[in-house]
XYZ file of C-alpha atoms in Angstrom:
52
model
C 0.773 -14.837 15.935
C 4.101 -14.773 17.007
C 7.012 -11.835 16.228
C 10.576 -12.560 15.945
C 11.918 -9.811 16.791
C 15.948 -10.703 14.915
C 13.575 -10.916 11.196
C 12.448 -7.289 11.757
C 16.083 -6.478 13.105
C 17.675 -7.946 10.691
C 15.649 -6.672 7.551
C 15.454 -3.371 8.740
C 19.116 -2.578 9.149
C 19.992 -4.268 5.679
C 17.331 -1.803 3.898
C 19.284 1.078 2.786
C 16.206 3.680 1.654
C 13.881 2.141 3.870
C 10.735 0.028 5.054
C 7.026 -0.236 4.565
C 5.479 -3.077 8.045
C 2.150 -3.059 8.125
C 0.887 -3.281 11.311
C -2.817 -4.044 11.808
C -5.607 -4.946 14.681
C -7.686 -3.300 16.894
C -7.486 0.329 18.684
C -4.985 0.264 21.856
C -2.825 -3.682 21.066
C -0.120 -0.944 20.840
C 1.026 -0.977 16.951
C 2.326 2.045 17.563
C 3.351 1.947 20.610
C 6.256 -1.849 18.811
C 6.892 0.199 16.223
C 8.873 3.608 18.047
C 10.603 0.796 19.934
C 12.553 -1.039 17.436
C 12.461 3.195 16.677
C 14.390 3.640 18.646
C 16.288 0.615 19.715
C 17.096 0.794 15.652
C 18.557 4.350 16.204
C 15.850 5.072 12.657
C 13.667 7.858 11.790
C 9.291 7.471 12.554
C 7.930 8.745 9.689
C 4.070 8.706 11.456
C 1.260 9.164 8.687
C -1.778 10.262 9.816
C -5.851 8.063 7.955
C -8.393 10.171 9.111
């Protein structure tokens, strides 16, 4: 799957009440690091919810 970085940034920056994004994949594929990078780059808060 190709990630359209510009589309993701645009969607997040336009949202005034937060954005929910669901990422799925095998453990260790970089999902958490990806969202941490996006949050840091856009200077946005990131809230993580741990699953059991």
